[in-house]
CSV table of C-alpha atoms in Angstrom, one decimal:
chain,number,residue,atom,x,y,z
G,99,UNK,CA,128.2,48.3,90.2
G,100,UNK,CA,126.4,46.7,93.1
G,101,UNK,CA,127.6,49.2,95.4
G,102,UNK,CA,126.7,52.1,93.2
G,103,UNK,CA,123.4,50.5,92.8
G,104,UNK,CA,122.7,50.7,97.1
G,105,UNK,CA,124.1,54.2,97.3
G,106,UNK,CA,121.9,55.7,94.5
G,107,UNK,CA,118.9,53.7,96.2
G,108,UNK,CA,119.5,55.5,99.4
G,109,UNK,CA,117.7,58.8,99.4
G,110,UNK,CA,120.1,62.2,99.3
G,111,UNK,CA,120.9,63.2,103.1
G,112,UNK,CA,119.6,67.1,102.2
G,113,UNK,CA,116.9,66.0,100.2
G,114,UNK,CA,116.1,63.3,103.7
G,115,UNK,CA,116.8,66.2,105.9
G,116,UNK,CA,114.8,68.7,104.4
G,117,UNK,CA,111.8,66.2,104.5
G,118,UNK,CA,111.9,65.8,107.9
G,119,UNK,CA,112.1,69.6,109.0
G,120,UNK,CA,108.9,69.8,106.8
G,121,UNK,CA,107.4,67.0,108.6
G,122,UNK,CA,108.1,68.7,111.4
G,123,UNK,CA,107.0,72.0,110.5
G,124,UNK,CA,104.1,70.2,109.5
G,125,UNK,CA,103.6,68.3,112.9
G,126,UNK,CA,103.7,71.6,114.8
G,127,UNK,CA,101.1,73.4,112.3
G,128,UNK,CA,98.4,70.9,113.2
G,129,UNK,CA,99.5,70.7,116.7
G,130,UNK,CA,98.2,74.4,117.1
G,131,UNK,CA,95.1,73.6,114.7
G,132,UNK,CA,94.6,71.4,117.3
G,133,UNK,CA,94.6,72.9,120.4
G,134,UNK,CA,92.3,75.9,118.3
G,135,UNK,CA,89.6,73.0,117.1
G,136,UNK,CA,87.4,74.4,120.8
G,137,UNK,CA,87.9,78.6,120.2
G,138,UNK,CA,89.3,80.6,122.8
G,139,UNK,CA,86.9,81.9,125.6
G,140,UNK,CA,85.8,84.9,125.2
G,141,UNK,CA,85.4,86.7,129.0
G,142,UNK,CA,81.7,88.1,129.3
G,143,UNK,CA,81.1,91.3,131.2
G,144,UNK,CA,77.9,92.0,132.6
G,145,UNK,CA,76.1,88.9,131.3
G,146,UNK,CA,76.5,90.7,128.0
G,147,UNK,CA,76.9,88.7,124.9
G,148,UNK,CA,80.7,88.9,123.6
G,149,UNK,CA,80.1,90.8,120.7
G,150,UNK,CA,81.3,90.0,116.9
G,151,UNK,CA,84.5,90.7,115.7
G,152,UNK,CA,85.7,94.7,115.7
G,153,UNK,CA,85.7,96.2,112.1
G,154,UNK,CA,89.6,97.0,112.2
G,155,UNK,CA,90.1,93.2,112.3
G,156,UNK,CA,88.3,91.8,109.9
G,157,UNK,CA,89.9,90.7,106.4
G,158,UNK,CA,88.4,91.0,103.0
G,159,UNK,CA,87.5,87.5,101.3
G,160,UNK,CA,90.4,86.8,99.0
G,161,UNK,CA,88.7,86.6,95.6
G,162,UNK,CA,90.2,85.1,92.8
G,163,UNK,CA,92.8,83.4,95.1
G,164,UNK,CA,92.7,79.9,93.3
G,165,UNK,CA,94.7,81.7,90.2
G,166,UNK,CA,97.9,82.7,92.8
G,167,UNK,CA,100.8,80.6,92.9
G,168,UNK,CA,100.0,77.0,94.4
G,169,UNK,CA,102.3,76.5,97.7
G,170,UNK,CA,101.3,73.3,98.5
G,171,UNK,CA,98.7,70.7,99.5
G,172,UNK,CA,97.9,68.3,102.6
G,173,UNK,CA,95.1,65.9,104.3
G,174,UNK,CA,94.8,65.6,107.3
G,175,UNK,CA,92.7,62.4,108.1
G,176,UNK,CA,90.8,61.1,110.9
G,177,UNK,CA,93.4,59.9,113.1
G,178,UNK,CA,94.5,63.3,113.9
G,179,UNK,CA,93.1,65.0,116.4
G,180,UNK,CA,92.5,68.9,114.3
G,181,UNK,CA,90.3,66.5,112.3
G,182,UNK,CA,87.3,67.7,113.3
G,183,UNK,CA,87.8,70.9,112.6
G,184,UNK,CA,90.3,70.9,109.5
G,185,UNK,CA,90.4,67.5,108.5
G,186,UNK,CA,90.4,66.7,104.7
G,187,UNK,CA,92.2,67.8,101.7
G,188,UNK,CA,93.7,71.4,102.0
G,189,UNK,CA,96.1,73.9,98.9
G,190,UNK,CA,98.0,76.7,100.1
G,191,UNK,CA,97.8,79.7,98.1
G,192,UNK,CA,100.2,82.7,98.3
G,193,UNK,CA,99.3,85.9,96.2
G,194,UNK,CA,102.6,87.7,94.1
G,195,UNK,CA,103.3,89.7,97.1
G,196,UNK,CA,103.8,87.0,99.2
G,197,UNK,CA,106.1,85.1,97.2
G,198,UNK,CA,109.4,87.1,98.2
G,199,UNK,CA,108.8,86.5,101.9
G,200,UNK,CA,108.3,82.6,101.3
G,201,UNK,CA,112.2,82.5,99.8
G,202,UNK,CA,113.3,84.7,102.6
G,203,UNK,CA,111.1,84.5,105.7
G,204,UNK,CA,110.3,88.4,105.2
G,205,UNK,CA,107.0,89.0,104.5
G,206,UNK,CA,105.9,92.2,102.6
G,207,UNK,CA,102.5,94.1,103.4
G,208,UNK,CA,99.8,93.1,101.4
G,209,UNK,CA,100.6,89.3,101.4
G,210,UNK,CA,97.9,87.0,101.3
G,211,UNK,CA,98.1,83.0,101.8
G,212,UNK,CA,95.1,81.2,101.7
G,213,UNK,CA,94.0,77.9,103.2
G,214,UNK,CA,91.6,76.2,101.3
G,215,UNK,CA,90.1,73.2,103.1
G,216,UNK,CA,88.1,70.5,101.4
G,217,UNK,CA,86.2,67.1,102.7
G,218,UNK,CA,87.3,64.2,100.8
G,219,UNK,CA,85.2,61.1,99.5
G,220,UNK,CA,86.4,57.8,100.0
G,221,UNK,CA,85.1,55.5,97.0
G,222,UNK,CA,86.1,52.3,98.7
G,223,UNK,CA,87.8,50.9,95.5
G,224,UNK,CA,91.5,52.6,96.8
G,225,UNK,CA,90.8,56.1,95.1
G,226,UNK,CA,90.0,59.0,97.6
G,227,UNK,CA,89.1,62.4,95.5
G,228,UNK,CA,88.3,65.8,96.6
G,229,UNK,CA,84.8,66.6,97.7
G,230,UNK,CA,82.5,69.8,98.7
G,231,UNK,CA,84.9,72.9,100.0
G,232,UNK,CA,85.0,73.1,104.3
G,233,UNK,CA,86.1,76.5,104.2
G,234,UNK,CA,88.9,78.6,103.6
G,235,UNK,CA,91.6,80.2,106.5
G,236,UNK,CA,93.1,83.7,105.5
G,237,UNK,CA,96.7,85.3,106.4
G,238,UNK,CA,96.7,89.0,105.6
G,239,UNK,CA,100.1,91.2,106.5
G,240,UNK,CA,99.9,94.6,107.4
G,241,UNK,CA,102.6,95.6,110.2
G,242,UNK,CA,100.6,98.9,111.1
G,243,UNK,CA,96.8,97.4,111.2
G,244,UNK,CA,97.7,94.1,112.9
G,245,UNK,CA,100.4,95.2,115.1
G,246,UNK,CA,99.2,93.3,117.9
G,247,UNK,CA,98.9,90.0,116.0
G,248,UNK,CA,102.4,89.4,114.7
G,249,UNK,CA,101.5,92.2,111.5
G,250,UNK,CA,99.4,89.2,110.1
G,251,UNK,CA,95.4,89.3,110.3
G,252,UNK,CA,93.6,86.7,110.3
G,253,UNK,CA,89.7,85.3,108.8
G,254,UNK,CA,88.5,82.1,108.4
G,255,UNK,CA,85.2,81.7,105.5
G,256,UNK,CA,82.5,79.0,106.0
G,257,UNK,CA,82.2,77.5,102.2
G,258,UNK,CA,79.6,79.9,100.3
G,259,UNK,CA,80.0,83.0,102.5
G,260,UNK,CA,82.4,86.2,101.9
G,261,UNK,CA,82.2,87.3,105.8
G,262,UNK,CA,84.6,86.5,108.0
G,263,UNK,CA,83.3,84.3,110.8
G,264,UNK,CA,86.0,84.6,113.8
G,265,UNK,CA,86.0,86.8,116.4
G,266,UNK,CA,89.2,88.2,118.6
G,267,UNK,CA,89.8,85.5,121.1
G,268,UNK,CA,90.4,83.2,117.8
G,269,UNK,CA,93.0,85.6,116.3
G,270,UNK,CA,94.4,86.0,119.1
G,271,UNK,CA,95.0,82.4,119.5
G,272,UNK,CA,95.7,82.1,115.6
G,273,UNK,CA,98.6,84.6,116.5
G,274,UNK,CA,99.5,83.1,119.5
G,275,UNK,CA,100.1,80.0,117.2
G,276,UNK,CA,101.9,81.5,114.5
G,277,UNK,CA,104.2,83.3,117.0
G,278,UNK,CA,106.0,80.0,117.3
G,279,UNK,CA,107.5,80.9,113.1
G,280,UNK,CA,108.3,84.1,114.0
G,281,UNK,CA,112.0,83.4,112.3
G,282,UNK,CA,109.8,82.9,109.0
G,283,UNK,CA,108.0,85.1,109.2
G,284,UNK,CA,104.6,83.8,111.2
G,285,UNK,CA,104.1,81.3,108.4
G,286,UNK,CA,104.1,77.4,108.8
G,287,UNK,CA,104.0,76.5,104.9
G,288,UNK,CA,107.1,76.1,102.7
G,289,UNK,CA,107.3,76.8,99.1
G,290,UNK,CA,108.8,73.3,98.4
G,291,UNK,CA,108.1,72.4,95.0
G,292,UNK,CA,109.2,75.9,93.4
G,293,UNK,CA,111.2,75.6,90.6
G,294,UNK,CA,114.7,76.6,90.8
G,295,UNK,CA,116.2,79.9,92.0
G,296,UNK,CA,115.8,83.0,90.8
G,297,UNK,CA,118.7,84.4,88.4
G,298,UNK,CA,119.4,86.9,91.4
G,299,UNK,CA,119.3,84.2,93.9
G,300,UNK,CA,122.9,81.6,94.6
């Protein structure tokens, strides 16, 4: 009985495996939201100001993206160093067309994930709770419009605005990034928590 009592203590080894590939994944994600906390420099011809992002690149504001599926959610605190520029509380959200490519790394057009990034607010008494919104990062796939990019576009949305506030050099670095998940599909997440396969899936 003893014995049986240690072994079932002792966490499964796919379950322990599969929490340290998402650690990693994880590690690697904010690694590159790290290194993208200072945006790209832009080169400036002519003394010219760079100009704003070009139309084709933009991405519409995802509305009503807080009713997709929930991926998952993260913080990111302090002693990291993409805190400064996505530290807090973050959910991942993937619209239904998206969902497919999350179970096989093969992302249709038209998927959306959304980052949605929150400060958090410390009450001192050991609860932490989610505060105002930070902003929210967008993933857009279409293979023909963002060719360049991996087939994924990217936006990024200061809380309270619908207009896409990057500009080229940071896509191109958001690619650049992502390029790294190219086996799945450009996307760091992992739908971890869905529950149970499909009746079509073994």
């Amino acid at each position: 009985m003893g014995a049986d009592r240690d072994r079932d203590a002792r966490p499964a080894p796919s379950r322990l495996t599969s929490a340290m590939l998402n650690a990693a994944v994880f590690a690697l994600a904010i690694s590159c939201w790290a290194s993208a906390a200072t945006p790209p420099a832009v080169a400036i011809a002519d003394g010219a100001v760079a100009s704003a992002a070009r139309a084709e690149d933009r991405v519409a504001y995802p509305i009503g993206y807080s009713r997709w599926t929930h991926i998952r959610s993260g913080l990111i605190t302090a002693k990291h160093p993409a805190f400064p520029r996505f530290g807090g509380l973050h959910h991942i959200y993937a619209n239904p067309a998206s969902l497919e490519g999350y179970r096989n790394g093969r992302y249709a057009d038209g998927s959306v994930l959304v980052y949605d990034l929150f400060e958090t607010r410390d009450h001192g008494d050991g609860i932490v709770d989610q505060g105002p919104r930070r902003q929210i990062d967008v993933m857009v796939k279409d293979s023909k419009r963002f060719a360049a990019t991996g087939g994924w576009g990217y936006a990024e949305f200061a809380a309270g605005t619908t207009t896409d506030r990057l500009n080229n050099a940071d896509r191109d670095g958001c690619a650049a990034c992502h390029a790294s998940r190219k086996q799945h599909g450009h996307v760091f997440s992992e739908w971890t928590n869905r529950v149970g396969p499909r009746a079509d899936e073994s």
